[in-house]
């Protein structure tokens, strides 16, 4: 009997050790840590800047040595109904670069968007995720690779220190609805980061049904449908693999990737010449020009590059 007990204990300890080494040790949900407490106590008020901090120049992004790469966001999952999203369950690169942006408005209203690491300290998201009616968010934090309300490590959240945006009025200037956030921690060193690539509509036609979008939509996942994702909607990102940029309108790309509120700031990502690149930035879903259904719009990378060049004077 004692031998059996010791055998069980040893297997249990080894199991915990292996899980910890693999980076999948489960911690209390980030909400259990209290996002309200993180925002009110630890987050500082971000400042608007007209001079972007230098971005890492590695043209193919960065994959940390200890991170694996995987084309699959999850395993043993199926597409249900017309919704083509599947839960993002992977801690591998490039999924590790995507996270949830949570902020407080001037009126102390909590909101959420999506962001992608583009450098050790930098995150790309939408301008409307940091400005509300021209007012900069009161406080903001970034939660990388959030799965079922859990971070890989409880301390791996970062506070937004500075905001460099293409516009303060995204409704009027939708083609410039982008923002770069400066974090107080180099999360990109641990989670990796992506670089963007400016591609024309004609070139993107070669990547039809080869792009993907990962976003923390408020309607996804439904815990009734996914019994193991009980943290609730918006606490695990949904991934649409195999979507496309299908058109161009008013300086923006039109795409057919499944999104919803909360997915604002999601990157359109493609594997270009063997490396993952951001090729657009989801910004809005609006009624189509015919009034039937929804069209999704994305900021073009060329607009971001032009805005950076103009604002920095380079």
PDB file of C-alpha atoms in Angstrom:
ATOM      1  CA  UNK A   1       0.000   0.000   0.000  1.00  0.00           C
ATOM      2  CA  UNK A   2       2.800   2.428   0.932  1.00  0.00           C
ATOM      3  CA  UNK A   3       4.548   1.727  -2.361  1.00  0.00           C
ATOM      4  CA  UNK A   4       1.402   2.603  -4.285  1.00  0.00           C
ATOM      5  CA  UNK A   5       0.935   5.841  -2.317  1.00  0.00           C
ATOM      6  CA  UNK A   6       4.533   6.909  -2.952  1.00  0.00           C
ATOM      7  CA  UNK A   7       4.135   6.053  -6.637  1.00  0.00           C
ATOM      8  CA  UNK A   8       1.043   8.269  -6.897  1.00  0.00           C
ATOM      9  CA  UNK A   9       2.788  11.128  -5.069  1.00  0.00           C
ATOM     10  CA  UNK A  10       5.845  10.919  -7.306  1.00  0.00           C
ATOM     11  CA  UNK A  11       3.713  10.907 -10.453  1.00  0.00           C
ATOM     12  CA  UNK A  12       1.739  13.885  -9.139  1.00  0.00           C
ATOM     13  CA  UNK A  13       4.884  15.914  -8.385  1.00  0.00           C
ATOM     14  CA  UNK A  14       6.413  15.041 -11.760  1.00  0.00           C
ATOM     15  CA  UNK A  15       3.194  16.046 -13.481  1.00  0.00           C
ATOM     16  CA  UNK A  16       3.247  19.463 -11.842  1.00  0.00           C
ATOM     17  CA  UNK A  17       6.920  19.951 -12.706  1.00  0.00           C
ATOM     18  CA  UNK A  18       6.373  19.067 -16.351  1.00  0.00           C
ATOM     19  CA  UNK A  19       3.335  21.328 -16.622  1.00  0.00           C
ATOM     20  CA  UNK A  20       5.303  24.199 -15.100  1.00  0.00           C
ATOM     21  CA  UNK A  21       8.217  23.723 -17.479  1.00  0.00           C
ATOM     22  CA  UNK A  22       5.871  23.646 -20.453  1.00  0.00           C
ATOM     23  CA  UNK A  23       4.350  26.951 -19.402  1.00  0.00           C
ATOM     24  CA  UNK A  24       0.835  25.568 -18.965  1.00  0.00           C
ATOM     25  CA  UNK A  25       0.530  25.734 -15.186  1.00  0.00           C
ATOM     26  CA  UNK A  26      -2.947  27.067 -14.494  1.00  0.00           C
ATOM     27  CA  UNK A  27      -3.233  30.142 -12.325  1.00  0.00           C
ATOM     28  CA  UNK A  28      -6.248  31.929 -10.984  1.00  0.00           C
ATOM     29  CA  UNK A  29      -8.161  33.719 -13.736  1.00  0.00           C
ATOM     30  CA  UNK A  30      -6.980  37.270 -14.364  1.00  0.00           C
ATOM     31  CA  UNK A  31     -10.447  38.443 -13.342  1.00  0.00           C
ATOM     32  CA  UNK A  32      -9.953  36.629 -10.044  1.00  0.00           C
ATOM     33  CA  UNK A  33      -6.853  38.761  -9.558  1.00  0.00           C
ATOM     34  CA  UNK A  34      -9.319  41.612 -10.151  1.00  0.00           C
ATOM     35  CA  UNK A  35      -8.793  43.623 -13.279  1.00  0.00           C
ATOM     36  CA  UNK A  36     -10.443  46.467 -11.419  1.00  0.00           C
ATOM     37  CA  UNK A  37      -7.670  46.296  -8.844  1.00  0.00           C
ATOM     38  CA  UNK A  38      -4.941  46.119 -11.490  1.00  0.00           C
ATOM     39  CA  UNK A  39      -6.386  49.117 -13.295  1.00  0.00           C
ATOM     40  CA  UNK A  40      -7.024  51.225 -10.225  1.00  0.00           C
ATOM     41  CA  UNK A  41      -3.967  50.366  -8.173  1.00  0.00           C
ATOM     42  CA  UNK A  42      -1.150  49.413 -10.550  1.00  0.00           C
ATOM     43  CA  UNK A  43      -1.942  51.092 -13.840  1.00  0.00           C
ATOM     44  CA  UNK A  44      -0.720  54.616 -14.403  1.00  0.00           C
ATOM     45  CA  UNK A  45      -2.319  57.235 -16.600  1.00  0.00           C
ATOM     46  CA  UNK A  46      -0.892  56.850 -20.123  1.00  0.00           C
ATOM     47  CA  UNK A  47       0.351  59.952 -21.880  1.00  0.00           C
ATOM     48  CA  UNK A  48      -0.091  60.955 -25.481  1.00  0.00           C
ATOM     49  CA  UNK A  49       3.141  61.315 -27.395  1.00  0.00           C
ATOM     50  CA  UNK A  50       3.913  62.821 -30.785  1.00  0.00           C
ATOM     51  CA  UNK A  51       7.206  60.951 -31.064  1.00  0.00           C
ATOM     52  CA  UNK A  52       7.038  57.180 -31.357  1.00  0.00           C
ATOM     53  CA  UNK A  53       9.696  55.178 -29.543  1.00  0.00           C
ATOM     54  CA  UNK A  54      11.972  53.292 -31.990  1.00  0.00           C
ATOM     55  CA  UNK A  55      10.550  49.925 -33.025  1.00  0.00           C
ATOM     56  CA  UNK A  56      12.661  46.791 -33.320  1.00  0.00           C
ATOM     57  CA  UNK A  57      13.949  46.582 -36.886  1.00  0.00           C
ATOM     58  CA  UNK A  58      13.967  42.788 -37.279  1.00  0.00           C
ATOM     59  CA  UNK A  59      11.918  42.443 -40.500  1.00  0.00           C
ATOM     60  CA  UNK A  60      10.567  38.981 -39.628  1.00  0.00           C
ATOM     61  CA  UNK A  61       9.609  39.602 -36.015  1.00  0.00           C
ATOM     62  CA  UNK A  62      10.996  37.618 -33.108  1.00  0.00           C
ATOM     63  CA  UNK A  63      10.399  34.067 -31.878  1.00  0.00           C
ATOM     64  CA  UNK A  64      11.796  33.460 -28.366  1.00  0.00           C
ATOM     65  CA  UNK A  65      14.127  30.464 -28.183  1.00  0.00           C
ATOM     66  CA  UNK A  66      11.913  28.648 -25.671  1.00  0.00           C
ATOM     67  CA  UNK A  67       8.733  29.071 -27.727  1.00  0.00           C
ATOM     68  CA  UNK A  68       7.580  26.616 -30.337  1.00  0.00           C
ATOM     69  CA  UNK A  69       5.885  27.718 -33.549  1.00  0.00           C
ATOM     70  CA  UNK A  70       2.546  26.309 -34.587  1.00  0.00           C
ATOM     71  CA  UNK A  71       0.077  26.991 -37.381  1.00  0.00           C
ATOM     72  CA  UNK A  72      -2.756  25.680 -35.206  1.00  0.00           C
ATOM     73  CA  UNK A  73      -4.433  27.810 -32.518  1.00  0.00           C
ATOM     74  CA  UNK A  74      -6.004  24.770 -30.865  1.00  0.00           C
ATOM     75  CA  UNK A  75      -6.495  21.047 -31.254  1.00  0.00           C
ATOM     76  CA  UNK A  76      -9.526  18.783 -31.486  1.00  0.00           C
ATOM     77  CA  UNK A  77     -11.773  21.728 -32.269  1.00  0.00           C
ATOM     78  CA  UNK A  78     -14.373  22.076 -34.977  1.00  0.00           C
ATOM     79  CA  UNK A  79     -16.119  24.969 -36.637  1.00  0.00           C
ATOM     80  CA  UNK A  80     -19.700  25.206 -35.432  1.00  0.00           C
ATOM     81  CA  UNK A  81     -22.420  26.595 -37.689  1.00  0.00           C
ATOM     82  CA  UNK A  82     -21.742  29.684 -39.777  1.00  0.00           C
ATOM     83  CA  UNK A  83     -19.311  31.127 -37.236  1.00  0.00           C
ATOM     84  CA  UNK A  84     -15.884  30.133 -38.523  1.00  0.00           C
ATOM     85  CA  UNK A  85     -13.971  31.036 -35.375  1.00  0.00           C
ATOM     86  CA  UNK A  86     -12.299  28.522 -33.108  1.00  0.00           C
ATOM     87  CA  UNK A  87     -10.876  29.133 -29.606  1.00  0.00           C
ATOM     88  CA  UNK A  88      -7.267  30.247 -29.402  1.00  0.00           C
ATOM     89  CA  UNK A  89      -5.840  27.685 -26.960  1.00  0.00           C
ATOM     90  CA  UNK A  90      -2.176  27.730 -27.969  1.00  0.00           C
ATOM     91  CA  UNK A  91       0.760  29.153 -26.024  1.00  0.00           C
ATOM     92  CA  UNK A  92       2.939  28.814 -29.146  1.00  0.00           C
ATOM     93  CA  UNK A  93       4.117  31.545 -31.519  1.00  0.00           C
ATOM     94  CA  UNK A  94       2.526  33.511 -33.254  1.00  0.00           C
ATOM     95  CA  UNK A  95      -0.579  33.084 -31.030  1.00  0.00           C
ATOM     96  CA  UNK A  96       1.515  34.142 -28.051  1.00  0.00           C
ATOM     97  CA  UNK A  97       1.880  37.649 -29.501  1.00  0.00           C
ATOM     98  CA  UNK A  98      -1.851  38.430 -29.307  1.00  0.00           C
ATOM     99  CA  UNK A  99      -3.417  39.763 -26.120  1.00  0.00           C
ATOM    100  CA  UNK A 100      -6.289  41.635 -24.585  1.00  0.00           C
ATOM    101  CA  UNK A 101      -6.184  45.404 -24.088  1.00  0.00           C
ATOM    102  CA  UNK A 102      -8.268  46.526 -21.115  1.00  0.00           C
ATOM    103  CA  UNK A 103      -8.844  50.162 -20.245  1.00  0.00           C
ATOM    104  CA  UNK A 104     -10.789  52.673 -18.200  1.00  0.00           C
ATOM    105  CA  UNK A 105     -12.452  55.686 -19.815  1.00  0.00           C
ATOM    106  CA  UNK A 106     -12.569  59.126 -18.224  1.00  0.00           C
ATOM    107  CA  UNK A 107     -15.971  58.101 -16.873  1.00  0.00           C
ATOM    108  CA  UNK A 108     -14.423  55.017 -15.217  1.00  0.00           C
ATOM    109  CA  UNK A 109     -16.116  52.649 -17.663  1.00  0.00           C
ATOM    110  CA  UNK A 110     -14.133  49.466 -18.335  1.00  0.00           C
ATOM    111  CA  UNK A 111     -13.754  48.341 -21.943  1.00  0.00           C
ATOM    112  CA  UNK A 112     -11.683  45.815 -23.900  1.00  0.00           C
ATOM    113  CA  UNK A 113      -9.997  45.494 -27.291  1.00  0.00           C
ATOM    114  CA  UNK A 114      -7.318  43.308 -28.850  1.00  0.00           C
ATOM    115  CA  UNK A 115      -3.650  44.097 -29.428  1.00  0.00           C
ATOM    116  CA  UNK A 116      -0.579  42.428 -30.935  1.00  0.00           C
ATOM    117  CA  UNK A 117       3.023  42.675 -29.771  1.00  0.00           C
ATOM    118  CA  UNK A 118       5.152  44.331 -32.467  1.00  0.00           C
ATOM    119  CA  UNK A 119       8.287  44.837 -30.368  1.00  0.00           C
ATOM    120  CA  UNK A 120       9.732  44.151 -26.944  1.00  0.00           C
ATOM    121  CA  UNK A 121       7.707  46.999 -25.444  1.00  0.00           C
ATOM    122  CA  UNK A 122       5.189  47.807 -28.181  1.00  0.00           C
ATOM    123  CA  UNK A 123       1.623  46.742 -28.976  1.00  0.00           C
ATOM    124  CA  UNK A 124      -0.416  47.574 -32.084  1.00  0.00           C
ATOM    125  CA  UNK A 125      -4.143  48.264 -31.703  1.00  0.00           C
ATOM    126  CA  UNK A 126      -6.810  50.745 -32.865  1.00  0.00           C
ATOM    127  CA  UNK A 127      -6.910  54.440 -32.038  1.00  0.00           C
ATOM    128  CA  UNK A 128     -10.537  54.062 -30.958  1.00  0.00           C
ATOM    129  CA  UNK A 129      -9.286  51.585 -28.339  1.00  0.00           C
ATOM    130  CA  UNK A 130      -7.383  54.371 -26.611  1.00  0.00           C
ATOM    131  CA  UNK A 131      -9.481  57.468 -27.363  1.00  0.00           C
ATOM    132  CA  UNK A 132     -13.145  57.942 -26.465  1.00  0.00           C
ATOM    133  CA  UNK A 133     -14.623  61.101 -28.010  1.00  0.00           C
ATOM    134  CA  UNK A 134     -11.125  62.532 -28.243  1.00  0.00           C
ATOM    135  CA  UNK A 135     -10.289  61.765 -24.609  1.00  0.00           C
ATOM    136  CA  UNK A 136      -7.354  59.483 -23.875  1.00  0.00           C
ATOM    137  CA  UNK A 137      -8.111  56.424 -21.744  1.00  0.00           C
ATOM    138  CA  UNK A 138      -7.575  56.991 -18.059  1.00  0.00           C
ATOM    139  CA  UNK A 139      -5.649  53.735 -17.569  1.00  0.00           C
ATOM    140  CA  UNK A 140      -4.763  50.742 -19.742  1.00  0.00           C
ATOM    141  CA  UNK A 141      -3.185  47.309 -19.319  1.00  0.00           C
ATOM    142  CA  UNK A 142      -2.182  44.561 -21.754  1.00  0.00           C
ATOM    143  CA  UNK A 143      -2.793  40.852 -21.044  1.00  0.00           C
ATOM    144  CA  UNK A 144      -0.720  38.695 -23.435  1.00  0.00           C
ATOM    145  CA  UNK A 145      -1.924  35.294 -24.671  1.00  0.00           C
ATOM    146  CA  UNK A 146      -4.954  35.292 -22.364  1.00  0.00           C
ATOM    147  CA  UNK A 147      -6.685  31.882 -22.458  1.00  0.00           C
ATOM    148  CA  UNK A 148      -9.831  31.124 -20.458  1.00  0.00           C
ATOM    149  CA  UNK A 149      -9.157  34.224 -18.377  1.00  0.00           C
ATOM    150  CA  UNK A 150      -5.662  33.010 -17.501  1.00  0.00           C
ATOM    151  CA  UNK A 151      -2.205  34.344 -18.246  1.00  0.00           C
ATOM    152  CA  UNK A 152       0.806  32.090 -18.669  1.00  0.00           C
ATOM    153  CA  UNK A 153       2.105  33.705 -15.475  1.00  0.00           C
ATOM    154  CA  UNK A 154       0.002  35.874 -13.188  1.00  0.00           C
ATOM    155  CA  UNK A 155       2.545  38.707 -13.287  1.00  0.00           C
ATOM    156  CA  UNK A 156       2.797  38.838 -17.088  1.00  0.00           C
ATOM    157  CA  UNK A 157       0.443  41.778 -17.554  1.00  0.00           C
ATOM    158  CA  UNK A 158       1.872  45.167 -18.542  1.00  0.00           C
ATOM    159  CA  UNK A 159       0.802  48.761 -17.963  1.00  0.00           C
ATOM    160  CA  UNK A 160       0.504  51.145 -20.918  1.00  0.00           C
ATOM    161  CA  UNK A 161       2.774  54.152 -20.414  1.00  0.00           C
ATOM    162  CA  UNK A 162       2.482  56.015 -23.711  1.00  0.00           C
ATOM    163  CA  UNK A 163       0.161  56.137 -26.704  1.00  0.00           C
ATOM    164  CA  UNK A 164       1.142  57.127 -30.234  1.00  0.00           C
ATOM    165  CA  UNK A 165      -1.966  57.214 -32.452  1.00  0.00           C
ATOM    166  CA  UNK A 166      -2.858  57.940 -36.044  1.00  0.00           C
ATOM    167  CA  UNK A 167      -5.932  59.933 -35.019  1.00  0.00           C
ATOM    168  CA  UNK A 168      -8.004  60.984 -32.027  1.00  0.00           C
ATOM    169  CA  UNK A 169     -11.195  60.844 -34.082  1.00  0.00           C
ATOM    170  CA  UNK A 170     -11.512  57.424 -35.693  1.00  0.00           C
ATOM    171  CA  UNK A 171     -15.092  58.067 -36.840  1.00  0.00           C
ATOM    172  CA  UNK A 172     -13.902  60.924 -39.001  1.00  0.00           C
ATOM    173  CA  UNK A 173     -10.485  59.482 -39.882  1.00  0.00           C
ATOM    174  CA  UNK A 174     -11.197  55.744 -40.032  1.00  0.00           C
ATOM    175  CA  UNK A 175      -8.297  55.012 -42.407  1.00  0.00           C
ATOM    176  CA  UNK A 176      -5.913  56.146 -39.648  1.00  0.00           C
ATOM    177  CA  UNK A 177      -7.546  54.183 -36.836  1.00  0.00           C
ATOM    178  CA  UNK A 178      -4.287  52.793 -35.454  1.00  0.00           C
ATOM    179  CA  UNK A 179      -2.299  53.240 -32.262  1.00  0.00           C
ATOM    180  CA  UNK A 180       1.001  51.987 -30.881  1.00  0.00           C
ATOM    181  CA  UNK A 181       1.159  51.391 -27.129  1.00  0.00           C
ATOM    182  CA  UNK A 182       4.369  51.587 -25.103  1.00  0.00           C
ATOM    183  CA  UNK A 183       4.404  49.062 -22.228  1.00  0.00           C
ATOM    184  CA  UNK A 184       6.267  49.188 -18.934  1.00  0.00           C
ATOM    185  CA  UNK A 185       7.590  45.629 -19.434  1.00  0.00           C
ATOM    186  CA  UNK A 186       9.422  43.965 -22.350  1.00  0.00           C
ATOM    187  CA  UNK A 187       6.768  41.284 -22.856  1.00  0.00           C
ATOM    188  CA  UNK A 188       7.940  40.809 -26.438  1.00  0.00           C
ATOM    189  CA  UNK A 189      11.126  39.210 -25.145  1.00  0.00           C
ATOM    190  CA  UNK A 190       9.065  36.387 -23.613  1.00  0.00           C
ATOM    191  CA  UNK A 191       6.065  36.148 -25.941  1.00  0.00           C
ATOM    192  CA  UNK A 192       7.710  37.167 -29.199  1.00  0.00           C
ATOM    193  CA  UNK A 193       6.436  39.797 -31.583  1.00  0.00           C
ATOM    194  CA  UNK A 194       5.335  40.230 -35.184  1.00  0.00           C
ATOM    195  CA  UNK A 195       6.390  42.763 -37.777  1.00  0.00           C
ATOM    196  CA  UNK A 196       4.106  44.251 -40.360  1.00  0.00           C
ATOM    197  CA  UNK A 197       4.432  44.187 -44.116  1.00  0.00           C
ATOM    198  CA  UNK A 198       2.780  46.699 -46.431  1.00  0.00           C
ATOM    199  CA  UNK A 199       1.140  44.838 -49.313  1.00  0.00           C
ATOM    200  CA  UNK A 200      -1.130  46.136 -52.055  1.00  0.00           C
ATOM    201  CA  UNK A 201      -4.596  44.762 -52.717  1.00  0.00           C
ATOM    202  CA  UNK A 202      -3.347  43.045 -55.868  1.00  0.00           C
ATOM    203  CA  UNK A 203      -0.619  41.225 -53.941  1.00  0.00           C
ATOM    204  CA  UNK A 204      -3.037  40.250 -51.177  1.00  0.00           C
ATOM    205  CA  UNK A 205      -5.200  38.559 -53.783  1.00  0.00           C
ATOM    206  CA  UNK A 206      -2.503  35.864 -53.846  1.00  0.00           C
ATOM    207  CA  UNK A 207      -3.294  35.179 -50.176  1.00  0.00           C
ATOM    208  CA  UNK A 208      -7.022  34.569 -50.473  1.00  0.00           C
ATOM    209  CA  UNK A 209      -8.234  32.309 -47.672  1.00  0.00           C
ATOM    210  CA  UNK A 210      -4.709  32.269 -46.257  1.00  0.00           C
ATOM    211  CA  UNK A 211      -5.010  35.016 -43.615  1.00  0.00           C
ATOM    212  CA  UNK A 212      -6.168  34.741 -40.020  1.00  0.00           C
ATOM    213  CA  UNK A 213      -7.485  37.073 -37.343  1.00  0.00           C
ATOM    214  CA  UNK A 214      -7.389  36.496 -33.585  1.00  0.00           C
ATOM    215  CA  UNK A 215      -9.584  38.699 -31.397  1.00  0.00           C
ATOM    216  CA  UNK A 216     -11.172  38.881 -27.951  1.00  0.00           C
ATOM    217  CA  UNK A 217     -14.751  39.365 -29.132  1.00  0.00           C
ATOM    218  CA  UNK A 218     -17.433  39.997 -26.513  1.00  0.00           C
ATOM    219  CA  UNK A 219     -19.663  37.265 -27.994  1.00  0.00           C
ATOM    220  CA  UNK A 220     -17.045  34.499 -27.962  1.00  0.00           C
ATOM    221  CA  UNK A 221     -16.634  31.794 -26.778  1.00  0.00           C
ATOM    222  CA  UNK A 222     -20.002  30.685 -25.462  1.00  0.00           C
ATOM    223  CA  UNK A 223     -19.280  28.649 -22.279  1.00  0.00           C
ATOM    224  CA  UNK A 224     -22.428  26.635 -22.952  1.00  0.00           C
ATOM    225  CA  UNK A 225     -20.845  25.430 -26.177  1.00  0.00           C
ATOM    226  CA  UNK A 226     -17.303  25.070 -24.834  1.00  0.00           C
ATOM    227  CA  UNK A 227     -17.645  23.463 -21.422  1.00  0.00           C
ATOM    228  CA  UNK A 228     -13.940  23.835 -20.611  1.00  0.00           C
ATOM    229  CA  UNK A 229     -13.942  27.605 -21.177  1.00  0.00           C
ATOM    230  CA  UNK A 230     -15.922  28.745 -18.168  1.00  0.00           C
ATOM    231  CA  UNK A 231     -14.150  32.095 -17.732  1.00  0.00           C
ATOM    232  CA  UNK A 232     -16.786  33.465 -20.087  1.00  0.00           C
ATOM    233  CA  UNK A 233     -17.062  35.462 -23.265  1.00  0.00           C
ATOM    234  CA  UNK A 234     -14.164  37.715 -24.168  1.00  0.00           C
ATOM    235  CA  UNK A 235     -11.754  35.739 -21.980  1.00  0.00           C
ATOM    236  CA  UNK A 236     -10.457  33.504 -24.782  1.00  0.00           C
ATOM    237  CA  UNK A 237      -9.690  34.814 -28.259  1.00  0.00           C
ATOM    238  CA  UNK A 238     -11.538  33.521 -31.281  1.00  0.00           C
ATOM    239  CA  UNK A 239      -9.539  32.707 -34.402  1.00  0.00           C
ATOM    240  CA  UNK A 240     -10.808  32.762 -37.984  1.00  0.00           C
ATOM    241  CA  UNK A 241      -8.350  30.910 -40.185  1.00  0.00           C
ATOM    242  CA  UNK A 242      -8.667  31.067 -43.949  1.00  0.00           C
ATOM    243  CA  UNK A 243     -10.086  34.542 -44.479  1.00  0.00           C
ATOM    244  CA  UNK A 244      -9.207  37.172 -47.084  1.00  0.00           C
ATOM    245  CA  UNK A 245      -8.827  40.797 -47.998  1.00  0.00           C
ATOM    246  CA  UNK A 246     -11.444  41.088 -50.728  1.00  0.00           C
ATOM    247  CA  UNK A 247     -11.600  44.761 -51.675  1.00  0.00           C
ATOM    248  CA  UNK A 248     -10.455  48.286 -51.000  1.00  0.00           C
ATOM    249  CA  UNK A 249     -12.646  51.266 -50.068  1.00  0.00           C
ATOM    250  CA  UNK A 250     -11.859  54.810 -48.907  1.00  0.00           C
ATOM    251  CA  UNK A 251      -8.246  53.962 -48.081  1.00  0.00           C
ATOM    252  CA  UNK A 252      -9.130  50.807 -46.125  1.00  0.00           C
ATOM    253  CA  UNK A 253      -9.121  47.091 -46.877  1.00  0.00           C
ATOM    254  CA  UNK A 254     -12.418  45.207 -46.888  1.00  0.00           C
ATOM    255  CA  UNK A 255     -12.023  41.724 -45.381  1.00  0.00           C
ATOM    256  CA  UNK A 256     -14.252  38.738 -44.628  1.00  0.00           C
ATOM    257  CA  UNK A 257     -12.769  37.585 -41.311  1.00  0.00           C
ATOM    258  CA  UNK A 258     -15.276  36.878 -38.510  1.00  0.00           C
ATOM    259  CA  UNK A 259     -15.080  39.518 -35.765  1.00  0.00           C
ATOM    260  CA  UNK A 260     -17.251  41.328 -33.249  1.00  0.00           C
ATOM    261  CA  UNK A 261     -16.968  44.060 -30.638  1.00  0.00           C
ATOM    262  CA  UNK A 262     -13.820  43.469 -28.584  1.00  0.00           C
ATOM    263  CA  UNK A 263     -11.892  42.261 -31.643  1.00  0.00           C
ATOM    264  CA  UNK A 264     -11.073  45.862 -32.525  1.00  0.00           C
ATOM    265  CA  UNK A 265      -7.319  46.146 -32.899  1.00  0.00           C
ATOM    266  CA  UNK A 266      -6.937  42.565 -34.158  1.00  0.00           C
ATOM    267  CA  UNK A 267      -4.180  42.040 -36.683  1.00  0.00           C
ATOM    268  CA  UNK A 268      -4.784  40.439 -40.075  1.00  0.00           C
ATOM    269  CA  UNK A 269      -1.886  37.996 -40.186  1.00  0.00           C
ATOM    270  CA  UNK A 270      -0.418  36.012 -43.039  1.00  0.00           C
ATOM    271  CA  UNK A 271       2.588  33.778 -43.523  1.00  0.00           C
ATOM    272  CA  UNK A 272       4.670  35.674 -46.061  1.00  0.00           C
ATOM    273  CA  UNK A 273       7.902  34.095 -47.345  1.00  0.00           C
ATOM    274  CA  UNK A 274       7.960  31.701 -44.398  1.00  0.00           C
ATOM    275  CA  UNK A 275       7.436  34.296 -41.649  1.00  0.00           C
ATOM    276  CA  UNK A 276       4.269  35.582 -39.993  1.00  0.00           C
ATOM    277  CA  UNK A 277       3.491  39.228 -40.778  1.00  0.00           C
ATOM    278  CA  UNK A 278       0.721  41.690 -39.977  1.00  0.00           C
ATOM    279  CA  UNK A 279      -0.816  42.800 -43.294  1.00  0.00           C
ATOM    280  CA  UNK A 280      -3.739  44.842 -41.945  1.00  0.00           C
ATOM    281  CA  UNK A 281      -5.424  46.007 -38.751  1.00  0.00           C
ATOM    282  CA  UNK A 282      -9.107  45.231 -38.199  1.00  0.00           C
ATOM    283  CA  UNK A 283     -10.954  48.412 -37.253  1.00  0.00           C
ATOM    284  CA  UNK A 284     -14.708  48.126 -37.811  1.00  0.00           C
ATOM    285  CA  UNK A 285     -17.634  46.097 -39.048  1.00  0.00           C
ATOM    286  CA  UNK A 286     -20.304  48.125 -40.837  1.00  0.00           C
ATOM    287  CA  UNK A 287     -23.364  47.604 -42.984  1.00  0.00           C
ATOM    288  CA  UNK A 288     -22.346  46.772 -46.532  1.00  0.00           C
ATOM    289  CA  UNK A 289     -22.781  49.319 -49.294  1.00  0.00           C
ATOM    290  CA  UNK A 290     -25.904  47.432 -50.401  1.00  0.00           C
ATOM    291  CA  UNK A 291     -27.323  47.572 -46.887  1.00  0.00           C
ATOM    292  CA  UNK A 292     -27.259  43.795 -46.559  1.00  0.00           C
ATOM    293  CA  UNK A 293     -25.086  42.185 -43.963  1.00  0.00           C
ATOM    294  CA  UNK A 294     -21.745  43.330 -42.636  1.00  0.00           C
ATOM    295  CA  UNK A 295     -18.481  44.349 -44.212  1.00  0.00           C
ATOM    296  CA  UNK A 296     -15.317  44.366 -42.132  1.00  0.00           C
ATOM    297  CA  UNK A 297     -12.729  47.077 -42.625  1.00  0.00           C
ATOM    298  CA  UNK A 298      -9.008  47.084 -41.854  1.00  0.00           C
ATOM    299  CA  UNK A 299      -6.399  49.824 -41.670  1.00  0.00           C
ATOM    300  CA  UNK A 300      -3.739  49.432 -44.336  1.00  0.00           C
ATOM    301  CA  UNK A 301      -0.138  49.070 -43.178  1.00  0.00           C
ATOM    302  CA  UNK A 302       0.898  51.733 -45.694  1.00  0.00           C
ATOM    303  CA  UNK A 303      -1.249  54.242 -43.749  1.00  0.00           C
ATOM    304  CA  UNK A 304       0.519  53.341 -40.495  1.00  0.00           C
ATOM    305  CA  UNK A 305       3.938  53.683 -42.106  1.00  0.00           C
ATOM    306  CA  UNK A 306       2.987  57.014 -43.671  1.00  0.00           C
ATOM    307  CA  UNK A 307       1.634  58.259 -40.348  1.00  0.00           C
ATOM    308  CA  UNK A 308       4.802  57.285 -38.507  1.00  0.00           C
ATOM    309  CA  UNK A 309       6.950  58.946 -41.108  1.00  0.00           C
ATOM    310  CA  UNK A 310       4.888  62.135 -41.051  1.00  0.00           C
ATOM    311  CA  UNK A 311       4.703  62.436 -37.272  1.00  0.00           C
ATOM    312  CA  UNK A 312       8.362  61.652 -36.642  1.00  0.00           C
ATOM    313  CA  UNK A 313       9.576  63.744 -39.552  1.00  0.00           C
ATOM    314  CA  UNK A 314      11.622  60.905 -41.057  1.00  0.00           C
TER     315      UNK A 314
END
